[in-house]
PDB file of C-alpha atoms and ligand atoms in Angstrom:
ATOM      1  CA  UNK A   1      -4.663  -9.924  13.984  1.00 64.00           C
ATOM      2  CA  UNK A   2      -2.303  -7.926  15.707  1.00 76.00           C
ATOM      3  CA  UNK A   3       0.550  -6.576  13.871  1.00 86.00           C
ATOM      4  CA  UNK A   4       3.772  -6.127  15.763  1.00 87.00           C
ATOM      5  CA  UNK A   5       6.960  -4.913  14.662  1.00 93.00           C
ATOM      6  CA  UNK A   6       9.140  -3.179  16.819  1.00 93.00           C
ATOM      7  CA  UNK A   7      12.926  -4.109  16.589  1.00 92.00           C
ATOM      8  CA  UNK A   8      15.085  -2.760  19.363  1.00 92.00           C
ATOM      9  CA  UNK A   9      16.880  -0.505  17.047  1.00 95.00           C
ATOM     10  CA  UNK A  10      13.721   1.697  16.762  1.00 95.00           C
ATOM     11  CA  UNK A  11      13.657   2.011  20.740  1.00 94.00           C
ATOM     12  CA  UNK A  12      17.016   3.241  20.677  1.00 95.00           C
ATOM     13  CA  UNK A  13      16.461   5.734  17.716  1.00 96.00           C
ATOM     14  CA  UNK A  14      13.534   6.910  19.600  1.00 96.00           C
ATOM     15  CA  UNK A  15      16.018   8.040  22.185  1.00 95.00           C
ATOM     16  CA  UNK A  16      18.466   9.362  20.479  1.00 95.00           C
ATOM     17  CA  UNK A  17      15.823  11.461  18.482  1.00 96.00           C
ATOM     18  CA  UNK A  18      14.945  12.883  21.670  1.00 95.00           C
ATOM     19  CA  UNK A  19      18.417  13.717  22.707  1.00 94.00           C
ATOM     20  CA  UNK A  20      19.383  14.985  19.693  1.00 93.00           C
ATOM     21  CA  UNK A  21      16.358  17.566  18.357  1.00 95.00           C
ATOM     22  CA  UNK A  22      17.498  20.549  20.525  1.00 94.00           C
ATOM     23  CA  UNK A  23      20.833  20.323  18.219  1.00 94.00           C
ATOM     24  CA  UNK A  24      18.745  20.228  14.986  1.00 96.00           C
ATOM     25  CA  UNK A  25      16.789  23.510  12.969  1.00 96.00           C
ATOM     26  CA  UNK A  26      14.813  21.792  11.103  1.00 97.00           C
ATOM     27  CA  UNK A  27      12.955  18.362  10.289  1.00 98.00           C
ATOM     28  CA  UNK A  28      12.308  16.667   6.887  1.00 98.00           C
ATOM     29  CA  UNK A  29       9.665  14.241   7.629  1.00 98.00           C
ATOM     30  CA  UNK A  30       9.465  11.460   5.137  1.00 98.00           C
ATOM     31  CA  UNK A  31       5.780  10.214   4.871  1.00 98.00           C
ATOM     32  CA  UNK A  32       4.837   7.247   1.895  1.00 98.00           C
ATOM     33  CA  UNK A  33       2.680   9.462  -0.578  1.00 98.00           C
ATOM     34  CA  UNK A  34       0.112   6.588  -0.810  1.00 98.00           C
ATOM     35  CA  UNK A  35      -0.439   6.454   3.492  1.00 98.00           C
ATOM     36  CA  UNK A  36       0.534   9.641   4.058  1.00 98.00           C
ATOM     37  CA  UNK A  37      -1.715   9.892   7.343  1.00 98.00           C
ATOM     38  CA  UNK A  38      -1.473   6.173   8.374  1.00 97.00           C
ATOM     39  CA  UNK A  39       3.017   7.022   7.446  1.00 98.00           C
ATOM     40  CA  UNK A  40       2.948   9.521   9.741  1.00 98.00           C
ATOM     41  CA  UNK A  41       4.489   8.670  13.326  1.00 97.00           C
ATOM     42  CA  UNK A  42       2.839  10.954  16.053  1.00 96.00           C
ATOM     43  CA  UNK A  43       6.402  10.880  17.796  1.00 96.00           C
ATOM     44  CA  UNK A  44       7.531  13.263  15.170  1.00 97.00           C
ATOM     45  CA  UNK A  45       4.706  15.786  16.186  1.00 95.00           C
ATOM     46  CA  UNK A  46       5.895  15.633  19.528  1.00 95.00           C
ATOM     47  CA  UNK A  47       9.482  16.331  18.924  1.00 96.00           C
ATOM     48  CA  UNK A  48       9.038  18.973  16.100  1.00 95.00           C
ATOM     49  CA  UNK A  49       7.097  21.385  18.479  1.00 92.00           C
ATOM     50  CA  UNK A  50       8.819  24.716  18.035  1.00 91.00           C
ATOM     51  CA  UNK A  51      10.917  23.141  15.047  1.00 95.00           C
ATOM     52  CA  UNK A  52      10.889  24.102  11.671  1.00 96.00           C
ATOM     53  CA  UNK A  53       8.931  21.373   9.582  1.00 97.00           C
ATOM     54  CA  UNK A  54       8.085  20.247   6.337  1.00 98.00           C
ATOM     55  CA  UNK A  55       5.846  16.697   5.237  1.00 98.00           C
ATOM     56  CA  UNK A  56       7.384  15.446   2.066  1.00 98.00           C
ATOM     57  CA  UNK A  57       4.805  12.921   0.561  1.00 98.00           C
ATOM     58  CA  UNK A  58       7.528  10.840  -1.008  1.00 98.00           C
ATOM     59  CA  UNK A  59       6.734   8.236  -3.985  1.00 98.00           C
ATOM     60  CA  UNK A  60       4.064  10.093  -5.567  1.00 98.00           C
ATOM     61  CA  UNK A  61       5.293   8.547  -9.039  1.00 98.00           C
ATOM     62  CA  UNK A  62       3.456   5.325  -7.578  1.00 98.00           C
ATOM     63  CA  UNK A  63       0.367   7.533  -5.518  1.00 98.00           C
ATOM     64  CA  UNK A  64      -2.647   8.140  -7.061  1.00 98.00           C
ATOM     65  CA  UNK A  65      -2.300  12.168  -8.595  1.00 98.00           C
ATOM     66  CA  UNK A  66      -6.300  13.276  -7.346  1.00 98.00           C
ATOM     67  CA  UNK A  67      -5.277  11.745  -3.510  1.00 98.00           C
ATOM     68  CA  UNK A  68      -1.783  13.416  -3.310  1.00 98.00           C
ATOM     69  CA  UNK A  69      -3.745  16.847  -4.282  1.00 98.00           C
ATOM     70  CA  UNK A  70      -6.208  15.989  -1.866  1.00 98.00           C
ATOM     71  CA  UNK A  71      -3.272  15.334   0.677  1.00 98.00           C
ATOM     72  CA  UNK A  72      -1.097  18.162   0.022  1.00 98.00           C
ATOM     73  CA  UNK A  73      -4.589  20.620   0.071  1.00 98.00           C
ATOM     74  CA  UNK A  74      -5.131  18.699   3.869  1.00 98.00           C
ATOM     75  CA  UNK A  75      -1.766  19.546   4.789  1.00 98.00           C
ATOM     76  CA  UNK A  76      -1.023  22.891   3.808  1.00 98.00           C
ATOM     77  CA  UNK A  77      -4.186  24.214   3.991  1.00 97.00           C
ATOM     78  CA  UNK A  78      -5.994  22.774   6.751  1.00 97.00           C
ATOM     79  CA  UNK A  79      -3.259  21.509   8.892  1.00 96.00           C
ATOM     80  CA  UNK A  80      -0.999  24.531   8.334  1.00 96.00           C
ATOM     81  CA  UNK A  81       1.761  22.527   7.792  1.00 96.00           C
ATOM     82  CA  UNK A  82       4.099  22.632   4.859  1.00 97.00           C
ATOM     83  CA  UNK A  83       3.946  19.715   2.716  1.00 98.00           C
ATOM     84  CA  UNK A  84       5.522  18.371  -0.394  1.00 98.00           C
ATOM     85  CA  UNK A  85       4.895  15.716  -2.759  1.00 98.00           C
ATOM     86  CA  UNK A  86       7.801  14.237  -4.253  1.00 98.00           C
ATOM     87  CA  UNK A  87       9.658  11.205  -6.299  1.00 98.00           C
ATOM     88  CA  UNK A  88      13.071  10.568  -4.131  1.00 98.00           C
ATOM     89  CA  UNK A  89      15.399  10.185  -6.926  1.00 98.00           C
ATOM     90  CA  UNK A  90      14.081  13.473  -8.968  1.00 98.00           C
ATOM     91  CA  UNK A  91      16.933  16.080  -7.809  1.00 98.00           C
ATOM     92  CA  UNK A  92      14.637  18.591  -8.456  1.00 98.00           C
ATOM     93  CA  UNK A  93      11.723  17.603  -6.417  1.00 98.00           C
ATOM     94  CA  UNK A  94      14.233  17.277  -3.440  1.00 98.00           C
ATOM     95  CA  UNK A  95      16.037  20.191  -3.542  1.00 98.00           C
ATOM     96  CA  UNK A  96      12.789  22.055  -3.769  1.00 98.00           C
ATOM     97  CA  UNK A  97      11.528  20.771  -0.641  1.00 98.00           C
ATOM     98  CA  UNK A  98      14.583  20.940   0.725  1.00 98.00           C
ATOM     99  CA  UNK A  99      15.230  24.875   0.049  1.00 97.00           C
ATOM    100  CA  UNK A 100      11.513  25.489   0.908  1.00 97.00           C
ATOM    101  CA  UNK A 101      12.616  24.055   4.469  1.00 97.00           C
ATOM    102  CA  UNK A 102      16.030  25.582   4.939  1.00 96.00           C
ATOM    103  CA  UNK A 103      14.691  29.141   3.918  1.00 95.00           C
ATOM    104  CA  UNK A 104      12.704  28.850   7.196  1.00 93.00           C
ATOM    105  CA  UNK A 105      15.383  28.670   9.254  1.00 93.00           C
ATOM    106  CA  UNK A 106      16.412  31.380  10.772  1.00 88.00           C
ATOM    107  CA  UNK A 107      20.306  31.663  10.485  1.00 83.00           C
ATOM    108  CA  UNK A 108      23.316  34.091   9.473  1.00 82.00           C
ATOM    109  CA  UNK A 109      24.454  32.256   6.466  1.00 75.00           C
ATOM    110  CA  UNK A 110      27.602  31.393   7.924  1.00 79.00           C
ATOM    111  CA  UNK A 111      26.012  28.958  10.117  1.00 89.00           C
ATOM    112  CA  UNK A 112      25.569  25.582   8.888  1.00 94.00           C
ATOM    113  CA  UNK A 113      21.523  24.463   8.987  1.00 96.00           C
ATOM    114  CA  UNK A 114      21.139  21.334  10.413  1.00 97.00           C
ATOM    115  CA  UNK A 115      18.558  19.135   8.969  1.00 98.00           C
ATOM    116  CA  UNK A 116      17.341  15.789  10.315  1.00 98.00           C
ATOM    117  CA  UNK A 117      15.405  13.548   8.129  1.00 98.00           C
ATOM    118  CA  UNK A 118      13.045  11.579   9.968  1.00 98.00           C
ATOM    119  CA  UNK A 119       9.928   9.252   9.565  1.00 98.00           C
ATOM    120  CA  UNK A 120       8.638   5.412   9.212  1.00 98.00           C
ATOM    121  CA  UNK A 121      10.845   2.715   7.479  1.00 98.00           C
ATOM    122  CA  UNK A 122      10.836   2.106   3.605  1.00 98.00           C
ATOM    123  CA  UNK A 123       9.351   5.747   3.104  1.00 98.00           C
ATOM    124  CA  UNK A 124      12.576   6.678   0.726  1.00 98.00           C
ATOM    125  CA  UNK A 125      14.914   8.960   3.845  1.00 98.00           C
ATOM    126  CA  UNK A 126      18.021   7.397   2.539  1.00 98.00           C
ATOM    127  CA  UNK A 127      17.167   7.809  -1.037  1.00 98.00           C
ATOM    128  CA  UNK A 128      16.455  11.867  -0.652  1.00 98.00           C
ATOM    129  CA  UNK A 129      19.245  12.204   0.963  1.00 98.00           C
ATOM    130  CA  UNK A 130      21.581  10.356  -1.579  1.00 98.00           C
ATOM    131  CA  UNK A 131      19.307  12.181  -4.605  1.00 98.00           C
ATOM    132  CA  UNK A 132      20.566  15.293  -2.748  1.00 98.00           C
ATOM    133  CA  UNK A 133      24.332  14.441  -2.010  1.00 98.00           C
ATOM    134  CA  UNK A 134      24.470  13.388  -5.584  1.00 98.00           C
ATOM    135  CA  UNK A 135      26.505  10.123  -4.604  1.00 97.00           C
ATOM    136  CA  UNK A 136      25.445   6.842  -2.799  1.00 97.00           C
ATOM    137  CA  UNK A 137      26.036   8.161   0.572  1.00 96.00           C
ATOM    138  CA  UNK A 138      23.349   5.594   2.414  1.00 96.00           C
ATOM    139  CA  UNK A 139      22.577   2.295   1.866  1.00 96.00           C
ATOM    140  CA  UNK A 140      19.104   2.002   0.667  1.00 97.00           C
ATOM    141  CA  UNK A 141      16.705  -1.497  -0.198  1.00 95.00           C
ATOM    142  CA  UNK A 142      13.228  -2.159  -0.374  1.00 93.00           C
ATOM    143  CA  UNK A 143      12.737  -4.004   3.064  1.00 94.00           C
ATOM    144  CA  UNK A 144      12.208  -1.767   6.015  1.00 95.00           C
ATOM    145  CA  UNK A 145      15.211  -1.158   8.418  1.00 94.00           C
ATOM    146  CA  UNK A 146      17.942  -1.012   6.058  1.00 95.00           C
ATOM    147  CA  UNK A 147      19.278   2.279   7.816  1.00 94.00           C
ATOM    148  CA  UNK A 148      20.544   1.263  11.896  1.00 95.00           C
ATOM    149  CA  UNK A 149      22.233   4.400  12.804  1.00 94.00           C
ATOM    150  CA  UNK A 150      22.256   7.774  12.526  1.00 94.00           C
ATOM    151  CA  UNK A 151      24.599   9.045   9.521  1.00 95.00           C
ATOM    152  CA  UNK A 152      25.312  12.964   8.977  1.00 97.00           C
ATOM    153  CA  UNK A 153      26.077  14.252   5.461  1.00 98.00           C
ATOM    154  CA  UNK A 154      27.349  17.898   4.364  1.00 97.00           C
ATOM    155  CA  UNK A 155      25.354  19.141   1.590  1.00 97.00           C
ATOM    156  CA  UNK A 156      26.062  22.454  -0.385  1.00 94.00           C
ATOM    157  CA  UNK A 157      24.462  25.488   1.043  1.00 93.00           C
ATOM    158  CA  UNK A 158      26.467  24.741   4.094  1.00 95.00           C
ATOM    159  CA  UNK A 159      23.590  22.501   5.176  1.00 97.00           C
ATOM    160  CA  UNK A 160      24.286  19.304   7.250  1.00 97.00           C
ATOM    161  CA  UNK A 161      21.521  16.566   6.583  1.00 98.00           C
ATOM    162  CA  UNK A 162      21.436  13.640   9.523  1.00 97.00           C
ATOM    163  CA  UNK A 163      19.630  10.269   7.971  1.00 98.00           C
ATOM    164  CA  UNK A 164      18.286   8.260  10.834  1.00 97.00           C
ATOM    165  CA  UNK A 165      16.404   4.410  10.852  1.00 97.00           C
ATOM    166  CA  UNK A 166      12.882   4.180  10.083  1.00 98.00           C
ATOM    167  CA  UNK A 167      10.847   4.158  13.758  1.00 97.00           C
ATOM    168  CA  UNK A 168       7.638   2.722  14.112  1.00 97.00           C
ATOM    169  CA  UNK A 169       5.572   2.067  17.329  1.00 94.00           C
ATOM    170  CA  UNK A 170       5.052  -0.993  19.496  1.00 91.00           C
ATOM    171  CA  UNK A 171       1.433  -1.833  18.636  1.00 90.00           C
ATOM    172  CA  UNK A 172       0.038  -0.693  15.604  1.00 92.00           C
ATOM    173  CA  UNK A 173      -3.642   0.164  15.936  1.00 91.00           C
ATOM    174  CA  UNK A 174      -6.466  -0.103  14.105  1.00 92.00           C
ATOM    175  CA  UNK A 175      -5.829  -2.526  12.314  1.00 92.00           C
ATOM    176  CA  UNK A 176      -6.887  -1.003   8.898  1.00 93.00           C
ATOM    177  CA  UNK A 177      -3.664   1.288   9.470  1.00 95.00           C
ATOM    178  CA  UNK A 178      -1.593  -1.689  10.298  1.00 95.00           C
ATOM    179  CA  UNK A 179      -2.719  -3.613   6.787  1.00 96.00           C
ATOM    180  CA  UNK A 180      -1.931  -0.464   5.178  1.00 97.00           C
ATOM    181  CA  UNK A 181       1.117   0.028   6.284  1.00 97.00           C
ATOM    182  CA  UNK A 182       2.131  -3.550   5.939  1.00 97.00           C
ATOM    183  CA  UNK A 183       1.002  -3.113   2.343  1.00 97.00           C
ATOM    184  CA  UNK A 184       3.268  -0.291   1.825  1.00 98.00           C
ATOM    185  CA  UNK A 185       6.234  -2.011   2.949  1.00 97.00           C
ATOM    186  CA  UNK A 186       6.837  -0.075   6.250  1.00 98.00           C
ATOM    187  CA  UNK A 187       6.860  -3.200   8.459  1.00 96.00           C
ATOM    188  CA  UNK A 188       8.915  -5.980   8.073  1.00 94.00           C
ATOM    189  CA  UNK A 189       7.915  -9.619   6.345  1.00 90.00           C
ATOM    190  CA  UNK A 190       8.205 -11.646   9.282  1.00 91.00           C
ATOM    191  CA  UNK A 191       5.760 -10.282  11.511  1.00 93.00           C
ATOM    192  CA  UNK A 192       2.998  -9.826   8.754  1.00 91.00           C
ATOM    193  CA  UNK A 193       0.505 -12.380   6.980  1.00 92.00           C
ATOM    194  CA  UNK A 194       0.957 -12.444   3.208  1.00 94.00           C
ATOM    195  CA  UNK A 195      -2.698 -13.219   2.656  1.00 94.00           C
ATOM    196  CA  UNK A 196      -4.337 -11.307   5.644  1.00 95.00           C
ATOM    197  CA  UNK A 197      -2.873  -8.111   3.837  1.00 96.00           C
ATOM    198  CA  UNK A 198      -3.341  -9.482   0.260  1.00 98.00           C
ATOM    199  CA  UNK A 199      -6.950  -9.371   1.321  1.00 97.00           C
ATOM    200  CA  UNK A 200      -7.213  -5.819   1.995  1.00 97.00           C
ATOM    201  CA  UNK A 201      -5.240  -4.973  -0.639  1.00 98.00           C
ATOM    202  CA  UNK A 202      -7.636  -6.934  -3.210  1.00 98.00           C
ATOM    203  CA  UNK A 203     -10.473  -5.186  -1.676  1.00 98.00           C
ATOM    204  CA  UNK A 204      -9.127  -1.905  -1.785  1.00 98.00           C
ATOM    205  CA  UNK A 205      -7.999  -2.508  -5.693  1.00 98.00           C
ATOM    206  CA  UNK A 206     -11.650  -4.014  -6.346  1.00 98.00           C
ATOM    207  CA  UNK A 207     -13.225  -0.849  -4.176  1.00 98.00           C
ATOM    208  CA  UNK A 208     -11.219   2.002  -5.665  1.00 98.00           C
ATOM    209  CA  UNK A 209      -9.658   0.849  -8.742  1.00 98.00           C
ATOM    210  CA  UNK A 210     -10.854  -1.577 -10.775  1.00 98.00           C
ATOM    211  CA  UNK A 211      -9.397  -0.519 -13.984  1.00 98.00           C
ATOM    212  CA  UNK A 212      -5.943  -0.570 -12.622  1.00 98.00           C
ATOM    213  CA  UNK A 213      -7.101  -4.411 -11.703  1.00 98.00           C
ATOM    214  CA  UNK A 214      -8.049  -4.909 -15.298  1.00 97.00           C
ATOM    215  CA  UNK A 215      -4.770  -3.223 -17.152  1.00 98.00           C
ATOM    216  CA  UNK A 216      -2.596  -5.481 -14.932  1.00 98.00           C
ATOM    217  CA  UNK A 217      -4.669  -8.921 -15.310  1.00 98.00           C
ATOM    218  CA  UNK A 218      -6.358  -8.887 -18.469  1.00 97.00           C
ATOM    219  CA  UNK A 219      -7.339 -12.123 -17.697  1.00 97.00           C
ATOM    220  CA  UNK A 220      -9.872 -10.603 -15.135  1.00 96.00           C
ATOM    221  CA  UNK A 221     -12.927 -10.490 -17.217  1.00 93.00           C
ATOM    222  CA  UNK A 222     -15.298  -9.958 -15.313  1.00 95.00           C
ATOM    223  CA  UNK A 223     -13.707  -8.779 -12.201  1.00 96.00           C
ATOM    224  CA  UNK A 224     -14.410 -10.991  -9.317  1.00 97.00           C
ATOM    225  CA  UNK A 225     -16.940 -10.355  -7.222  1.00 94.00           C
ATOM    226  CA  UNK A 226     -14.810 -10.597  -3.422  1.00 97.00           C
ATOM    227  CA  UNK A 227     -10.864 -10.338  -2.550  1.00 98.00           C
ATOM    228  CA  UNK A 228     -10.521 -13.888  -1.916  1.00 97.00           C
ATOM    229  CA  UNK A 229     -11.935 -14.753  -5.432  1.00 98.00           C
ATOM    230  CA  UNK A 230      -9.569 -12.298  -6.956  1.00 98.00           C
ATOM    231  CA  UNK A 231      -6.536 -13.702  -5.421  1.00 98.00           C
ATOM    232  CA  UNK A 232      -7.442 -17.353  -6.341  1.00 97.00           C
ATOM    233  CA  UNK A 233      -7.873 -16.186 -10.173  1.00 97.00           C
ATOM    234  CA  UNK A 234      -4.864 -13.968 -10.443  1.00 98.00           C
ATOM    235  CA  UNK A 235      -2.997 -17.060  -8.500  1.00 98.00           C
ATOM    236  CA  UNK A 236      -4.688 -19.788 -11.082  1.00 97.00           C
ATOM    237  CA  UNK A 237      -3.715 -17.490 -14.227  1.00 97.00           C
ATOM    238  CA  UNK A 238      -0.149 -16.862 -13.065  1.00 97.00           C
ATOM    239  CA  UNK A 239       0.348 -20.810 -12.002  1.00 96.00           C
ATOM    240  CA  UNK A 240       0.868 -19.794  -8.190  1.00 97.00           C
ATOM    241  CA  UNK A 241      -0.363 -23.545  -7.770  1.00 96.00           C
ATOM    242  CA  UNK A 242       0.529 -26.385  -5.535  1.00 95.00           C
ATOM    243  CA  UNK A 243       0.503 -29.956  -5.586  1.00 93.00           C
ATOM    244  CA  UNK A 244      -3.079 -31.355  -7.195  1.00 93.00           C
ATOM    245  CA  UNK A 245      -3.456 -28.080  -9.080  1.00 91.00           C
ATOM    246  CA  UNK A 246      -4.827 -26.042  -6.013  1.00 95.00           C
ATOM    247  CA  UNK A 247      -4.093 -22.679  -5.891  1.00 96.00           C
ATOM    248  CA  UNK A 248      -1.260 -21.314  -3.726  1.00 97.00           C
ATOM    249  CA  UNK A 249      -2.996 -18.665  -1.895  1.00 96.00           C
ATOM    250  CA  UNK A 250       0.342 -17.582  -0.274  1.00 95.00           C
ATOM    251  CA  UNK A 251       2.210 -17.449  -3.577  1.00 97.00           C
ATOM    252  CA  UNK A 252      -1.021 -15.445  -4.961  1.00 98.00           C
ATOM    253  CA  UNK A 253      -0.892 -13.427  -2.133  1.00 98.00           C
ATOM    254  CA  UNK A 254       2.719 -12.270  -2.237  1.00 97.00           C
ATOM    255  CA  UNK A 255       2.252 -11.804  -6.422  1.00 98.00           C
ATOM    256  CA  UNK A 256      -0.302  -9.529  -6.084  1.00 98.00           C
ATOM    257  CA  UNK A 257       1.477  -7.203  -3.205  1.00 98.00           C
ATOM    258  CA  UNK A 258       4.761  -7.602  -4.991  1.00 97.00           C
ATOM    259  CA  UNK A 259       3.110  -6.155  -7.996  1.00 98.00           C
ATOM    260  CA  UNK A 260       1.054  -3.047  -5.845  1.00 98.00           C
ATOM    261  CA  UNK A 261       4.533  -2.309  -3.979  1.00 96.00           C
ATOM    262  CA  UNK A 262       6.225  -1.877  -7.267  1.00 96.00           C
ATOM    263  CA  UNK A 263       3.641   0.149  -9.183  1.00 97.00           C
ATOM    264  CA  UNK A 264       3.049  -2.451 -11.807  1.00 98.00           C
ATOM    265  CA  UNK A 265      -0.618  -2.239 -10.775  1.00 98.00           C
ATOM    266  CA  UNK A 266      -0.431   1.623 -11.598  1.00 98.00           C
ATOM    267  CA  UNK A 267      -0.640   5.071  -9.382  1.00 98.00           C
ATOM    268  CA  UNK A 268      -2.678   3.753  -5.877  1.00 98.00           C
ATOM    269  CA  UNK A 269      -3.013   5.416  -2.989  1.00 98.00           C
ATOM    270  CA  UNK A 270      -4.311   3.632  -0.076  1.00 98.00           C
ATOM    271  CA  UNK A 271      -6.174   6.388   1.512  1.00 97.00           C
ATOM    272  CA  UNK A 272      -7.916   9.667   1.092  1.00 97.00           C
ATOM    273  CA  UNK A 273      -8.736  12.563   3.459  1.00 97.00           C
ATOM    274  CA  UNK A 274     -12.323  11.238   3.055  1.00 95.00           C
ATOM    275  CA  UNK A 275     -11.104   8.202   4.506  1.00 93.00           C
ATOM    276  CA  UNK A 276     -10.332  10.420   8.225  1.00 90.00           C
ATOM    277  CA  UNK A 277     -12.654   8.849  10.727  1.00 67.00           C
ATOM    278  CA  UNK A 278     -10.417   6.975  13.016  1.00 52.00           C
ATOM    279  CA  UNK A 279      -7.921   8.205  15.784  1.00 47.00           C
ATOM    280  CA  UNK A 280      -4.076   8.400  14.659  1.00 54.00           C
ATOM    281  CA  UNK A 281      -2.434   9.174  17.157  1.00 52.00           C
ATOM    282  CA  UNK A 282      -1.583   6.051  18.584  1.00 48.00           C
ATOM    283  CA  UNK A 283       2.028   6.184  20.131  1.00 50.00           C
ATOM    284  CA  UNK A 284       2.944   4.587  23.367  1.00 49.00           C
TER     285      UNK A 284
HETATM  286  N1  LIG B 301       8.353   4.585  -6.888  1.00 90.11           N
HETATM  287  C1  LIG B 301       9.580   5.125  -5.650  1.00 90.11           C
HETATM  288  N2  LIG B 301      10.171   4.427  -4.892  1.00 90.11           N
HETATM  289  C2  LIG B 301      11.094   4.953  -4.157  1.00 90.11           C
HETATM  290  C3  LIG B 301      11.047   6.505  -3.875  1.00 90.11           C
HETATM  291  N3  LIG B 301      11.634   7.094  -2.904  1.00 90.11           N
HETATM  292  C4  LIG B 301      12.688   5.464  -2.202  1.00 90.11           C
HETATM  293  N4  LIG B 301      12.195   4.548  -3.203  1.00 90.11           N
HETATM  294  C5  LIG B 301      12.101   3.008  -3.106  1.00 90.11           C
HETATM  295  O1  LIG B 301      11.612   2.672  -1.638  1.00 90.11           O
HETATM  296  C6  LIG B 301      12.795   1.662  -1.215  1.00 90.11           C
HETATM  297  C7  LIG B 301      12.892   2.446   0.262  1.00 90.11           C
HETATM  298  O2  LIG B 301      14.006   3.298   0.054  1.00 90.11           O
HETATM  299  P1  LIG B 301      15.255   4.054   1.436  1.00 90.11           P
HETATM  300  O3  LIG B 301      15.619   5.086   1.017  1.00 90.11           O
HETATM  301  O4  LIG B 301      15.942   2.752   1.921  1.00 90.11           O
HETATM  302  O5  LIG B 301      13.759   4.106   2.692  1.00 90.11           O
HETATM  303  P2  LIG B 301      14.128   4.413   3.938  1.00 90.11           P
HETATM  304  O6  LIG B 301      13.172   5.538   4.618  1.00 90.11           O
HETATM  305  O7  LIG B 301      15.744   4.929   4.218  1.00 90.11           O
HETATM  306  O8  LIG B 301      14.524   2.779   4.731  1.00 90.11           O
HETATM  307  P3  LIG B 301      14.986   2.483   6.578  1.00 90.11           P
HETATM  308  O9  LIG B 301      16.555   3.016   6.238  1.00 90.11           O
HETATM  309  O10 LIG B 301      14.839   1.101   6.463  1.00 90.11           O
HETATM  310  O11 LIG B 301      14.089   3.633   7.053  1.00 90.11           O
HETATM  311  C8  LIG B 301      13.825   1.219  -2.007  1.00 90.11           C
HETATM  312  O12 LIG B 301      13.529   0.236  -2.592  1.00 90.11           O
HETATM  313  C9  LIG B 301      13.724   2.583  -3.003  1.00 90.11           C
HETATM  314  O13 LIG B 301      14.656   2.572  -3.865  1.00 90.11           O
HETATM  315  C10 LIG B 301      10.179   7.048  -4.843  1.00 90.11           C
HETATM  316  O14 LIG B 301      10.378   8.437  -4.878  1.00 90.11           O
HETATM  317  N5  LIG B 301       9.325   6.650  -5.475  1.00 90.11           N
HETATM  318 MG1  LIG B 302      17.393   4.348   5.407  1.00 90.11          MG
END
């Protein structure tokens, strides 16, 4: 399977970013803390050359804290790329990340610092902006591609911040990366096969987070041996049935994905620095 989702506004945004990057002082790159590498867009690396930059691992409240710490060490220490783990609705977290970034900008205090918020869809860019502004200035939502246009907001401290639409790239490879992105909610539901991504999620949960499964689904005793058995057992127990009493695999898959995305399955990360063995620079 090949996951492709690159609606027209993403190409438009990419071109706009290329054109406006020279006018901003700093980039606040928002990635998903559960998959900080897979949710990093290589395009951001390219436009960030010579810019002040901070990688924000957002949604840290639903990521595995141990994995998040390992990622922070990886970015800050190994790559020497300033990174912080935050929860986008926490004013303290968001302001601290912004202050650290703006403090790197060499400016006369009378001049506004211009900060652009960039990243892939659904990582929480607009949520962070609303938190920093202290009011709802941007629309947010739990599906990708909510923001469709660049938007400027003035903040305290003589800062202008620009929210931008999330962008992906035309062909997402390798498949493991596409599946992790789909499970996280970065790719539209119209472009994915729930059963395939639930299979990926079930395998991850069985291998790395069996205790989370046992807690959320206490009827799994003993834990099923493979992803398909997990999907079917959860489907049966939760009443995801078709005519004749057969398990509706699609519904059961959706249920597991919803539980995982919302954090109801606990704090789960989809990758750790130990998994780095693939080429992530797949931008086209
Ligand atoms: N658990 C958790 N959810 C968050 C956090 N930040 C944002 N969200 C949720 O993530 C979803 C996406 O948030 P948005 O702010 O719309 O994301 P975005 O990056 O602006 O998305 P696009 O505009 O589509 O690119 C929403 O349902 C938010 O409530 C966070 O720190 N933790
Ligand atoms: Mg947005």
